PDB file of C-alpha atoms in Angstrom:
ATOM      1  CA  ASP A   1     -13.580   9.303  -6.868  1.00  0.00           C
ATOM      2  CA  GLN A   2     -12.011   6.445  -5.594  1.00  0.00           C
ATOM      3  CA  GLN A   3     -10.730   4.524  -8.330  1.00  0.00           C
ATOM      4  CA  VAL A   4     -10.150   1.288  -6.235  1.00  0.00           C
ATOM      5  CA  LYS A   5     -12.866   0.399  -4.015  1.00  0.00           C
ATOM      6  CA  GLN A   6     -13.530  -2.301  -1.245  1.00  0.00           C
ATOM      7  CA  ASN A   7     -17.094  -2.138  -0.130  1.00  0.00           C
ATOM      8  CA  SER A   8     -16.638  -4.498   2.811  1.00  0.00           C
ATOM      9  CA  PRO A   9     -14.878  -2.560   5.640  1.00  0.00           C
ATOM     10  CA  SER A  10     -14.955  -5.930   7.609  1.00  0.00           C
ATOM     11  CA  LEU A  11     -15.701  -9.831   7.248  1.00  0.00           C
ATOM     12  CA  SER A  12     -15.914 -12.388  10.014  1.00  0.00           C
ATOM     13  CA  VAL A  13     -15.139 -16.150   8.967  1.00  0.00           C
ATOM     14  CA  GLN A  14     -15.001 -19.576  10.915  1.00  0.00           C
ATOM     15  CA  GLU A  15     -11.411 -21.053  10.915  1.00  0.00           C
ATOM     16  CA  GLY A  16     -11.300 -23.642   8.205  1.00  0.00           C
ATOM     17  CA  ARG A  17     -13.913 -21.856   5.896  1.00  0.00           C
ATOM     18  CA  ILE A  18     -13.364 -19.785   3.079  1.00  0.00           C
ATOM     19  CA  SER A  19     -12.539 -16.184   3.138  1.00  0.00           C
ATOM     20  CA  ILE A  20     -13.858 -13.944  -0.034  1.00  0.00           C
ATOM     21  CA  LEU A  21     -12.495 -10.366  -0.158  1.00  0.00           C
ATOM     22  CA  ASN A  22     -13.713  -8.282  -3.058  1.00  0.00           C
ATOM     23  CA  CYS A  23     -12.230  -5.347  -4.672  1.00  0.00           C
ATOM     24  CA  ASP A  24     -13.822  -3.205  -7.781  1.00  0.00           C
ATOM     25  CA  TYR A  25     -12.068  -0.588  -9.967  1.00  0.00           C
ATOM     26  CA  THR A  26     -13.052   2.087 -12.342  1.00  0.00           C
ATOM     27  CA  ASN A  27      -9.901   2.997 -14.192  1.00  0.00           C
ATOM     28  CA  SER A  28      -9.493   0.797 -17.605  1.00  0.00           C
ATOM     29  CA  MET A  29      -5.952   1.455 -17.730  1.00  0.00           C
ATOM     30  CA  PHE A  30      -5.169  -0.724 -14.651  1.00  0.00           C
ATOM     31  CA  ASP A  31      -3.548  -3.566 -15.711  1.00  0.00           C
ATOM     32  CA  TYR A  32      -1.812  -5.342 -12.537  1.00  0.00           C
ATOM     33  CA  PHE A  33      -3.495  -5.856  -9.393  1.00  0.00           C
ATOM     34  CA  LEU A  34      -1.950  -6.957  -6.014  1.00  0.00           C
ATOM     35  CA  TRP A  35      -3.423  -7.901  -2.481  1.00  0.00           C
ATOM     36  CA  TYR A  36      -1.453  -6.751   0.655  1.00  0.00           C
ATOM     37  CA  LYS A  37      -1.837  -7.868   4.112  1.00  0.00           C
ATOM     38  CA  LYS A  38      -1.543  -5.547   7.163  1.00  0.00           C
ATOM     39  CA  TYR A  39      -1.221  -6.450  11.040  1.00  0.00           C
ATOM     40  CA  PRO A  40      -1.741  -3.807  13.442  1.00  0.00           C
ATOM     41  CA  ALA A  41       1.503  -1.475  13.979  1.00  0.00           C
ATOM     42  CA  GLU A  42       3.237  -3.132  10.977  1.00  0.00           C
ATOM     43  CA  GLY A  43       3.682  -2.163   7.339  1.00  0.00           C
ATOM     44  CA  PRO A  44       1.457  -3.822   4.666  1.00  0.00           C
ATOM     45  CA  THR A  45       3.203  -6.968   3.225  1.00  0.00           C
ATOM     46  CA  PHE A  46       2.779  -8.297  -0.347  1.00  0.00           C
ATOM     47  CA  LEU A  47       0.517 -11.280  -0.493  1.00  0.00           C
ATOM     48  CA  ILE A  48      -0.336 -12.125  -4.142  1.00  0.00           C
ATOM     49  CA  SER A  49      -0.617 -10.328  -7.525  1.00  0.00           C
ATOM     50  CA  ILE A  50      -2.173 -10.691 -11.097  1.00  0.00           C
ATOM     51  CA  SER A  51      -1.941  -9.278 -14.539  1.00  0.00           C
ATOM     52  CA  SER A  52      -4.478  -8.295 -16.739  1.00  0.00           C
ATOM     53  CA  ILE A  53      -3.601 -11.168 -19.104  1.00  0.00           C
ATOM     54  CA  LYS A  54      -4.483 -13.712 -16.651  1.00  0.00           C
ATOM     55  CA  ASP A  55      -7.932 -14.370 -14.943  1.00  0.00           C
ATOM     56  CA  LYS A  56      -6.602 -16.354 -11.896  1.00  0.00           C
ATOM     57  CA  ASN A  57      -3.246 -16.764  -9.820  1.00  0.00           C
ATOM     58  CA  GLU A  58      -2.890 -19.099  -7.225  1.00  0.00           C
ATOM     59  CA  ASP A  59      -0.410 -19.386  -4.534  1.00  0.00           C
ATOM     60  CA  GLY A  60      -0.950 -21.969  -1.693  1.00  0.00           C
ATOM     61  CA  ARG A  61      -4.268 -21.072   0.130  1.00  0.00           C
ATOM     62  CA  PHE A  62      -4.669 -17.601  -1.475  1.00  0.00           C
ATOM     63  CA  THR A  63      -6.191 -17.468  -5.303  1.00  0.00           C
ATOM     64  CA  VAL A  64      -6.732 -14.181  -6.734  1.00  0.00           C
ATOM     65  CA  PHE A  65      -9.394 -13.807  -9.392  1.00  0.00           C
ATOM     66  CA  LEU A  66      -9.964 -11.043 -12.030  1.00  0.00           C
ATOM     67  CA  ASN A  67     -12.944 -10.476 -14.048  1.00  0.00           C
ATOM     68  CA  LYS A  68     -11.812  -7.819 -16.640  1.00  0.00           C
ATOM     69  CA  SER A  69     -15.362  -6.976 -17.913  1.00  0.00           C
ATOM     70  CA  ALA A  70     -16.915  -6.436 -14.485  1.00  0.00           C
ATOM     71  CA  LYS A  71     -13.553  -4.637 -13.381  1.00  0.00           C
ATOM     72  CA  HIS A  72     -13.683  -6.778 -10.432  1.00  0.00           C
ATOM     73  CA  LEU A  73     -11.230  -8.988  -8.454  1.00  0.00           C
ATOM     74  CA  SER A  74     -11.405 -11.255  -5.534  1.00  0.00           C
ATOM     75  CA  LEU A  75      -9.068 -12.966  -2.773  1.00  0.00           C
ATOM     76  CA  HIS A  76     -10.072 -16.492  -1.948  1.00  0.00           C
ATOM     77  CA  ILE A  77      -8.462 -17.571   1.335  1.00  0.00           C
ATOM     78  CA  VAL A  78      -8.882 -21.518   1.802  1.00  0.00           C
ATOM     79  CA  PRO A  79      -9.005 -22.616   4.541  1.00  0.00           C
ATOM     80  CA  SER A  80      -8.976 -19.579   6.512  1.00  0.00           C
ATOM     81  CA  GLN A  81      -6.745 -19.604   9.673  1.00  0.00           C
ATOM     82  CA  PRO A  82      -6.612 -17.472  12.980  1.00  0.00           C
ATOM     83  CA  GLY A  83      -3.299 -15.897  11.779  1.00  0.00           C
ATOM     84  CA  ASP A  84      -5.057 -14.468   8.715  1.00  0.00           C
ATOM     85  CA  SER A  85      -6.851 -12.196  10.827  1.00  0.00           C
ATOM     86  CA  ALA A  86      -5.431  -8.593   9.386  1.00  0.00           C
ATOM     87  CA  VAL A  87      -6.715  -5.740   7.109  1.00  0.00           C
ATOM     88  CA  TYR A  88      -6.439  -6.890   3.307  1.00  0.00           C
ATOM     89  CA  PHE A  89      -5.788  -4.111   0.969  1.00  0.00           C
ATOM     90  CA  CYS A  90      -6.371  -4.269  -2.801  1.00  0.00           C
ATOM     91  CA  ALA A  91      -4.042  -2.228  -4.993  1.00  0.00           C
ATOM     92  CA  ALA A  92      -3.990  -1.574  -8.966  1.00  0.00           C
ATOM     93  CA  GLY A  93      -1.401   0.193 -11.120  1.00  0.00           C
ATOM     94  CA  ALA A  94      -0.941   0.868 -15.003  1.00  0.00           C
ATOM     95  CA  SER A  95       2.026  -0.172 -16.711  1.00  0.00           C
ATOM     96  CA  GLY A  96       4.217   2.683 -16.986  1.00  0.00           C
ATOM     97  CA  GLY A  97       2.546   4.222 -14.424  1.00  0.00           C
ATOM     98  CA  TYR A  98       6.253   4.032 -12.263  1.00  0.00           C
ATOM     99  CA  ASN A  99       4.633   1.985  -9.509  1.00  0.00           C
ATOM    100  CA  LYS A 100       1.875   4.610  -8.798  1.00  0.00           C
ATOM    101  CA  LEU A 101      -0.386   2.273  -6.878  1.00  0.00           C
ATOM    102  CA  ILE A 102      -3.710   3.049  -6.026  1.00  0.00           C
ATOM    103  CA  PHE A 103      -5.186   1.211  -2.641  1.00  0.00           C
ATOM    104  CA  GLY A 104      -8.530   0.573  -1.960  1.00  0.00           C
ATOM    105  CA  ALA A 105      -9.793   1.427   1.784  1.00  0.00           C
ATOM    106  CA  GLY A 106      -9.211  -2.024   2.920  1.00  0.00           C
ATOM    107  CA  THR A 107     -11.151  -4.870   4.539  1.00  0.00           C
ATOM    108  CA  ARG A 108     -10.788  -5.858   8.045  1.00  0.00           C
ATOM    109  CA  LEU A 109     -10.702 -10.003   8.126  1.00  0.00           C
ATOM    110  CA  ALA A 110     -11.414 -11.553  11.376  1.00  0.00           C
ATOM    111  CA  VAL A 111     -10.963 -15.643  11.466  1.00  0.00           C
ATOM    112  CA  HIS A 112     -12.358 -17.248  14.701  1.00  0.00           C
ATOM    113  CA  PRO A 113     -11.920 -20.550  16.013  1.00  0.00           C
TER     114      PRO A 113
ATOM    115  CA  ASN B   1      18.102  -7.995   5.970  1.00  0.00           C
ATOM    116  CA  ALA B   2      16.876  -4.497   7.081  1.00  0.00           C
ATOM    117  CA  GLY B   3      14.616  -3.926   3.763  1.00  0.00           C
ATOM    118  CA  VAL B   4      12.707  -0.610   4.117  1.00  0.00           C
ATOM    119  CA  THR B   5      13.356   1.336   7.659  1.00  0.00           C
ATOM    120  CA  GLN B   6      11.574   4.335   8.681  1.00  0.00           C
ATOM    121  CA  THR B   7      12.341   6.641  11.394  1.00  0.00           C
ATOM    122  CA  PRO B   8      10.782   8.000  13.833  1.00  0.00           C
ATOM    123  CA  LYS B   9       8.035   5.443  14.650  1.00  0.00           C
ATOM    124  CA  PHE B  10       6.273   8.028  16.478  1.00  0.00           C
ATOM    125  CA  GLN B  11       6.222  11.825  16.492  1.00  0.00           C
ATOM    126  CA  VAL B  12       4.012  14.673  17.891  1.00  0.00           C
ATOM    127  CA  LEU B  13       4.325  18.282  16.412  1.00  0.00           C
ATOM    128  CA  LYS B  14       2.796  21.313  17.178  1.00  0.00           C
ATOM    129  CA  THR B  15       0.927  23.401  14.333  1.00  0.00           C
ATOM    130  CA  GLY B  16       3.666  25.195  12.103  1.00  0.00           C
ATOM    131  CA  GLN B  17       6.614  22.962  12.871  1.00  0.00           C
ATOM    132  CA  SER B  18       8.339  21.303  10.418  1.00  0.00           C
ATOM    133  CA  MET B  19       9.968  17.882  10.223  1.00  0.00           C
ATOM    134  CA  THR B  20      11.624  15.301   8.033  1.00  0.00           C
ATOM    135  CA  LEU B  21      10.479  11.460   8.318  1.00  0.00           C
ATOM    136  CA  GLN B  22      13.371   9.397   7.194  1.00  0.00           C
ATOM    137  CA  CYS B  23      13.136   6.322   5.058  1.00  0.00           C
ATOM    138  CA  ALA B  24      16.071   3.933   3.936  1.00  0.00           C
ATOM    139  CA  GLN B  25      16.181   0.865   2.057  1.00  0.00           C
ATOM    140  CA  ASP B  26      18.897  -1.466   1.546  1.00  0.00           C
ATOM    141  CA  MET B  27      17.687  -3.475  -1.536  1.00  0.00           C
ATOM    142  CA  ASN B  28      19.205  -1.177  -4.235  1.00  0.00           C
ATOM    143  CA  HIS B  29      15.607  -0.512  -5.358  1.00  0.00           C
ATOM    144  CA  GLU B  30      14.965   2.417  -7.850  1.00  0.00           C
ATOM    145  CA  TYR B  31      11.525   2.978  -7.181  1.00  0.00           C
ATOM    146  CA  MET B  32      10.396   4.669  -3.805  1.00  0.00           C
ATOM    147  CA  SER B  33       7.239   6.162  -2.636  1.00  0.00           C
ATOM    148  CA  TRP B  34       5.630   7.729   0.172  1.00  0.00           C
ATOM    149  CA  TYR B  35       1.868   7.160   1.292  1.00  0.00           C
ATOM    150  CA  ARG B  36      -0.094   8.239   4.129  1.00  0.00           C
ATOM    151  CA  GLN B  37      -3.017   5.965   5.574  1.00  0.00           C
ATOM    152  CA  ASP B  38      -6.145   7.320   6.980  1.00  0.00           C
ATOM    153  CA  PRO B  39      -9.243   5.363   8.460  1.00  0.00           C
ATOM    154  CA  GLY B  40     -11.537   4.594   5.818  1.00  0.00           C
ATOM    155  CA  MET B  41      -9.427   5.970   2.999  1.00  0.00           C
ATOM    156  CA  GLY B  42      -6.624   3.182   2.475  1.00  0.00           C
ATOM    157  CA  LEU B  43      -3.214   4.226   1.488  1.00  0.00           C
ATOM    158  CA  ARG B  44      -2.792   7.359  -0.594  1.00  0.00           C
ATOM    159  CA  LEU B  45       0.366   8.353  -2.773  1.00  0.00           C
ATOM    160  CA  ILE B  46       2.003  11.580  -1.754  1.00  0.00           C
ATOM    161  CA  HIS B  47       5.352  11.792  -3.679  1.00  0.00           C
ATOM    162  CA  TYR B  48       7.353   8.779  -5.488  1.00  0.00           C
ATOM    163  CA  SER B  49      10.809   8.847  -7.128  1.00  0.00           C
ATOM    164  CA  VAL B  50      11.887   6.606 -10.041  1.00  0.00           C
ATOM    165  CA  GLY B  51      15.582   6.740  -9.259  1.00  0.00           C
ATOM    166  CA  ALA B  52      18.206   9.059  -7.600  1.00  0.00           C
ATOM    167  CA  GLY B  53      17.609  12.677  -8.750  1.00  0.00           C
ATOM    168  CA  ILE B  54      13.960  12.067 -10.104  1.00  0.00           C
ATOM    169  CA  THR B  55      10.776  12.659  -8.041  1.00  0.00           C
ATOM    170  CA  ASP B  56       7.220  13.443  -8.887  1.00  0.00           C
ATOM    171  CA  GLN B  57       3.819  14.065  -7.180  1.00  0.00           C
ATOM    172  CA  GLY B  58       1.169  11.575  -6.195  1.00  0.00           C
ATOM    173  CA  GLU B  59      -2.373  11.873  -5.380  1.00  0.00           C
ATOM    174  CA  VAL B  60      -1.924  14.297  -2.253  1.00  0.00           C
ATOM    175  CA  PRO B  61       1.288  16.099  -2.458  1.00  0.00           C
ATOM    176  CA  ASN B  62       0.346  19.478  -0.807  1.00  0.00           C
ATOM    177  CA  GLY B  63       2.402  20.304   2.424  1.00  0.00           C
ATOM    178  CA  TYR B  64       5.168  17.887   1.704  1.00  0.00           C
ATOM    179  CA  ASN B  65       8.385  17.994   0.048  1.00  0.00           C
ATOM    180  CA  VAL B  66      10.943  15.245  -1.117  1.00  0.00           C
ATOM    181  CA  SER B  67      14.407  14.741  -2.658  1.00  0.00           C
ATOM    182  CA  ARG B  68      16.474  11.761  -3.610  1.00  0.00           C
ATOM    183  CA  SER B  69      19.928  12.387  -3.643  1.00  0.00           C
ATOM    184  CA  THR B  70      20.964   8.778  -3.085  1.00  0.00           C
ATOM    185  CA  THR B  71      19.421   5.256  -4.170  1.00  0.00           C
ATOM    186  CA  GLU B  72      19.029   4.262  -0.550  1.00  0.00           C
ATOM    187  CA  ASP B  73      17.544   7.407   0.926  1.00  0.00           C
ATOM    188  CA  PHE B  74      14.063   9.099   0.426  1.00  0.00           C
ATOM    189  CA  PRO B  75      13.137  11.765   2.969  1.00  0.00           C
ATOM    190  CA  LEU B  76       9.699  13.457   3.397  1.00  0.00           C
ATOM    191  CA  ARG B  77       9.837  17.011   4.695  1.00  0.00           C
ATOM    192  CA  LEU B  78       6.581  18.725   6.555  1.00  0.00           C
ATOM    193  CA  LEU B  79       7.346  22.421   5.792  1.00  0.00           C
ATOM    194  CA  SER B  80       4.692  23.720   8.204  1.00  0.00           C
ATOM    195  CA  ALA B  81       2.776  20.906   9.929  1.00  0.00           C
ATOM    196  CA  ALA B  82      -1.235  21.018  10.045  1.00  0.00           C
ATOM    197  CA  PRO B  83      -3.692  18.975  12.303  1.00  0.00           C
ATOM    198  CA  SER B  84      -4.681  17.516   8.450  1.00  0.00           C
ATOM    199  CA  GLN B  85      -1.401  15.739   8.216  1.00  0.00           C
ATOM    200  CA  THR B  86      -2.109  13.548  11.388  1.00  0.00           C
ATOM    201  CA  SER B  87      -1.901  10.229   9.769  1.00  0.00           C
ATOM    202  CA  VAL B  88       0.451   6.984   9.741  1.00  0.00           C
ATOM    203  CA  TYR B  89       3.112   7.396   6.995  1.00  0.00           C
ATOM    204  CA  PHE B  90       4.647   4.596   5.143  1.00  0.00           C
ATOM    205  CA  CYS B  91       7.629   4.551   2.811  1.00  0.00           C
ATOM    206  CA  ALA B  92       7.890   1.826   0.093  1.00  0.00           C
ATOM    207  CA  SER B  93      10.418   0.528  -2.322  1.00  0.00           C
ATOM    208  CA  SER B  94      10.516  -1.609  -5.240  1.00  0.00           C
ATOM    209  CA  ARG B  95      12.651  -3.334  -7.920  1.00  0.00           C
ATOM    210  CA  ASP B  96      10.767  -1.784 -10.727  1.00  0.00           C
ATOM    211  CA  ARG B  97       7.610  -0.351 -11.977  1.00  0.00           C
ATOM    212  CA  ASN B  98       5.167  -3.167 -12.087  1.00  0.00           C
ATOM    213  CA  THR B  99       6.523  -5.278  -9.106  1.00  0.00           C
ATOM    214  CA  GLU B 100       5.200  -5.559  -5.565  1.00  0.00           C
ATOM    215  CA  ALA B 101       6.401  -2.725  -3.086  1.00  0.00           C
ATOM    216  CA  PHE B 102       8.093  -3.362   0.233  1.00  0.00           C
ATOM    217  CA  PHE B 103       6.933  -1.226   2.952  1.00  0.00           C
ATOM    218  CA  GLY B 104       8.382   0.246   6.163  1.00  0.00           C
ATOM    219  CA  GLN B 105       6.928  -0.307   9.607  1.00  0.00           C
ATOM    220  CA  GLY B 106       5.420   3.370   9.459  1.00  0.00           C
ATOM    221  CA  THR B 107       5.672   6.606  11.234  1.00  0.00           C
ATOM    222  CA  ARG B 108       2.536   7.616  13.219  1.00  0.00           C
ATOM    223  CA  LEU B 109       2.339  11.496  13.237  1.00  0.00           C
ATOM    224  CA  THR B 110       0.141  13.444  15.370  1.00  0.00           C
ATOM    225  CA  VAL B 111      -0.132  17.601  14.630  1.00  0.00           C
ATOM    226  CA  VAL B 112      -1.797  19.388  17.565  1.00  0.00           C
TER     227      VAL B 112
END
């Protein structure tokens, strides 16, 4: 049973518009969440995180929103750029879990001119 | 800065062969992990370590062994390779339990 789900395998967005990537989780013990970006033939790189004491975290063009009651988080990229084209992984962890991150299956974002 | 270094980048094994995937980090991180990435399944945790001499199992540990004799190194051993172990393997390290992990570039393993 997948504890972290990214139900959209792919997303296509026009340059300059908003990209919204979604993630759902089932384990109530998760209290911190991260987004990673992955280009082909490279390892994932950390993008942005949020802890359960917040409902929003912003870093430049990237904003993560957390809805604990719905067990849902989303990553907003505004404005989207062609260089944002990559696979985005949502990950969740529980405090005291020794960094045992559980990853979603990923969403492939394509930003076209 | 080297960060997390994995070797080799590519490997082809025959069923039944054994091999060790190497992982080294130069950031003095206590926490290190091994993940495998398979299509449609994201990254799944194989084994992890919270410090030298301490290791534990993740979600999919069967068929793999690890050890952590130093802070820097965290090798992953395949004892008897099987086609089901064909995957891309990533090593990661982090400063402590709730901070972001830094990943290596991955090892693409094919077992025939």
